[in-house]
Amino acid sequence: MKKNTNWEYAPAPEAAKIAKIAKRYDHFINGKWTPSQSGKTFRTINPATGRKLSEVADGNDADVDAAVKAARAAYEGLWGKMSGRERGKYIYRIARLMQERAREFSIIETLDGGKPIRESRDIDVPLAANHFFYTAGWADKLEYAFPNRNPSALGVAGQIIPWNFPLLMAAWKIAPALATGNTVVLKPAETTPLTALKLAEIIADSGLPEGVVNIVTGAGTTGAAIVNHPDVNKVAFTGSTSVGKFIQQTIANTDKRVTLELGGKAANIILEDAAIDQAVEGIVNGIYFNQGHVCCAGSRLFIQESVYEEVIWKLKSRMRTLVVGDPLDKNTDIGAINSKEQLKTIQKYIQLGQEQGGDMYQPTCKLPSAGNWCPPTLFTHVTQSSVIAQEEIFGPVLAAQSFRTVPEVISKANNTPYGLSAGVWCDKGARLFQLTTQLDAGVVWGNTFNQFDPASPFGGFKESGFGREGGLHGLAAYLEM
Amino acid sequence: MAKSSTTFRYDYAQSPPVDQVGIAERAARFTTRSIKTSTKREGLNMVLNMIDLTTLEGADTPRKVQQLCYKAGHLHDAIPGLPHTAAVCVYPPFVKVARKALGNRSPIKIASVATGFPSGHLTLEGKREETKRAVGDGADEVDMVISRGRFLSGDYDYVFDEIAAIKEACGKARLKVILETGELATLDNVRRASDIAIHAGADFIKTSTGKISSAATIPVTLVMLLAIRDYHFKSGNMVGMKPAGGISKSKLALHYLVMVKETLGPEWLSNEWFRFGASSLANDVLMQIAKIESGGAYQSPCYFSQD
Amino acid sequence: MNRLEILKTYKLYINGKFPRSESGRYYTPEGADGKALGNICQSSRKDLRESVRAARSALGTWAPRAAFNRSQILYRIGEMLEGRRAQFETELKRQGSSAASASKEVENAIDLAVYYAGWCDKYQQVFSAVNPVSTSHFNFSVYEPVGVVAAIAPEQSALAGLLGTILPIIAGGNTCITLASNSKPLSAITLAEVLATSDLPGGVVNILTGDRKELLPVFATHMDINALVASDLSTTRVAELKQASTHNLKRIVIHQSDLSKQEDPYVILKTQEIKTTWHPIETSIAGGGKY
């Protein structure tokens, strides 16, 4: 018989050149591209190569002030007076324009953030467009969303978004704000500003009145300027728990409304009667999706002792099929770590995991020489008191523990200050619902993980933040009732 | 001595549950793999070499079978160096014809369907008889169908014993067990039927007869591959897989290879362990190869022999 | 000779029991007649800590209890209130209410109990959602109690305002520690006696009396309190509370309106979390289906 071949996949790169990236981007304020008043810019880098993609304006207080003034004027003017139906039509337009330019958006998202093109193409960009499309329809139906209320807009929303889902988070923030009649000043993360700026192009093309959406780029100080601006009525933040707490403190003496989508340390629980092969797929999807840069990542794996060995061998075997490397390659499963700093943080935790007695497993994979890379990593023999089982790593690092009984795993799973998400794998309905009802988490996935949909509210319990995004319930965060 | 449910009992309750939506999600991931350049060319050659070139028509005649046998060894002589198919697959009365056409030393195997194909409604005695005759006439491989009615009514022991009896009747011929997954209703049933067939002695498990509308799909095949994988992990023994029916395009066939590679590993990427049951797939693969060889010109079916 | 009246010792209500403050401290607020209302316990941070323990433990049985059963218990609170109308009216008068307003406030309080009793098993139906996601999943969002809630009662509306604070919290399956009106504590203390005889499990509502300035920071920084509900606090006090409570991202609910008048299911939602659950829906492969 013929000898076997390994049949490795040849490179299948997406054509980067169809993406138009300007040499330099200014702020998008009052419908116009506006340079920083300080004249300062910063570089945005492709984390897979370390090469510069573009120069981006670095916003200061004056830039933010101009943006808030524009947003206020738009709110007091045309936008505030517009009917819900007309507002909705603009949002529909944005959704359509995004669908038309989906491929370009996917490529830029991958270039700027390092995530695999498969994910930006199949998940981030379509979900972002769908979010606009779904939310648009609410604009003229708000009185049905909140019966016996007469909801009204809050005013100017200051929104700060993270680098892990740059376009999707912009959509999650902007779409509901517009549907409910607010105007927006949004700051994308400093490592991933490009798709939000491309979104500004679409917004300009859509004919949305000037000043309704303003995009100011910059780092933490720019964000602080938005949070502290006295004419901002609402702050919406997605990011780390420590920054979220800081924001909450900063605005404690104001009337500003706030929603926070913060960190997580989700439990992914495998019971002995689960469909193990699908559970393993869910484990992989739960922690290695987007290099583990996911606040709801299933970073704590709990396996019932009777199936522990089986789950681990199947998991390791699946990990060996994951392709790590060039994010633009259509076969890449795990792309580049978003920044040097984040890579250092992840490596610090990997080091700690080993020092604290965890058994580390990483499949051998050829990593590119330039750029930031971390292979998928699994720690077994982890204990509840290990740092890697307690703190959010925000990388492709999974901490596995075993358990014996359902009450034990419920108490272990809830034994964390976080409460964003959780996963349960179990074939028996009654047991599954025992777990889903007792886990303290805003999103619980039964026999699946990391599913997202514009109609499905997302947000956490406890220190994972408050408020919901998406679905009917996500509208409440932008309404006075 | 045949295995039987009285001497060797497989615990059917051991078959794990299958989550259909999870399977579908994993299946979809295989189809997002992008197979380019040398990988594609090698893959297409592998596909050709894994085909059981099939004719299973009521209207089959000796001449039709002779043509099929010639095609199996001469897929497209205009392109030198192409592999032959793994086997030809015919009804039992044509095994002799095929053997004569291929000769005794052909690398192309002869597979014969048996056991009252496609319904399987034949007495056990008749099934054994048919199997023995096909092997005696020169079949290297036997593609049997399981008794789906018995399976669906929960008579798993009957299904097990029947497979074991046919395995015994096969002698040296390799046994492919057709589950006819389109009649099994759920992926849990597909998994259980796979486990029964494997434990009863199947050398290959096969999805379908090709005679009903829901034939081979990637999700169904994945469930069967996972059964093979678990068995291999526990026993160290390899079992082959044959999706059949509905695979007529090269791109889809390559996705199957991706699935086999990522589920079972490259050890299974040969026609000893993986087959496609297909009649029109070969020509589509040939057109793809011709396109590559010609530097990218899209092809027309009229340049490829249809037998 | 006239019979000598028995005077009541005013105590706290923690875990279904009536202890004095562990600190032994007391204060003597003045009634409308210029006489002291009594020796009222001045709760300490340790009393508060004990209350939180009790509330956390009670949450384990109160939250999962059938909503219908919670409804019956809240209605029972109404029944018990009705039976003690006279006592509540007398105390309200001692605390400065006119006869007419005292009577009205008690009626108001009873009606609130009946109103929120009815919502216990209905707000979930009205406000939950089945979300039509695009993938083959069943997806629904339901409300769950946020957990242990600090309920700072209004200073003026000593009975109706207090019930307007507590009832939406417990109707939604939370447990609470309430800090009674400082100047008008009698209604809260008598309410404890009502609660103790209403089938309400011990620890679901715990009632403290004492000094706001002393206790509010302890409430705000306590890491095992999930939310804090208050009304009629000064802007500075609210800012302090918000700042101090960020350590565990406590949910802060500041009511603007008079809670004694607030008949509103949306108030229940303010101490609820939304949980969204996903589960696959399978498709059969039979009959020529896709898989």
Short mmCIF file of C-alpha atoms in Angstrom, two decimals, chain A residues 94 162 181 354 360 372 437:
data_model
loop_
_atom_site.label_atom_id
_atom_site.label_comp_id
_atom_site.label_asym_id
_atom_site.label_seq_id
_atom_site.Cartn_x
_atom_site.Cartn_y
_atom_site.Cartn_z
CA ILE A 94 -24.64 51.76 7.87
CA PRO A 162 -11.04 47.56 23.68
CA GLY A 181 -31.53 58.75 19.84
CA GLN A 354 4.78 26.45 35.81
CA MET A 360 2.14 22.72 30.87
CA ASN A 372 4.04 38.46 18.73
CA THR A 437 -29.48 28.32 36.94
#
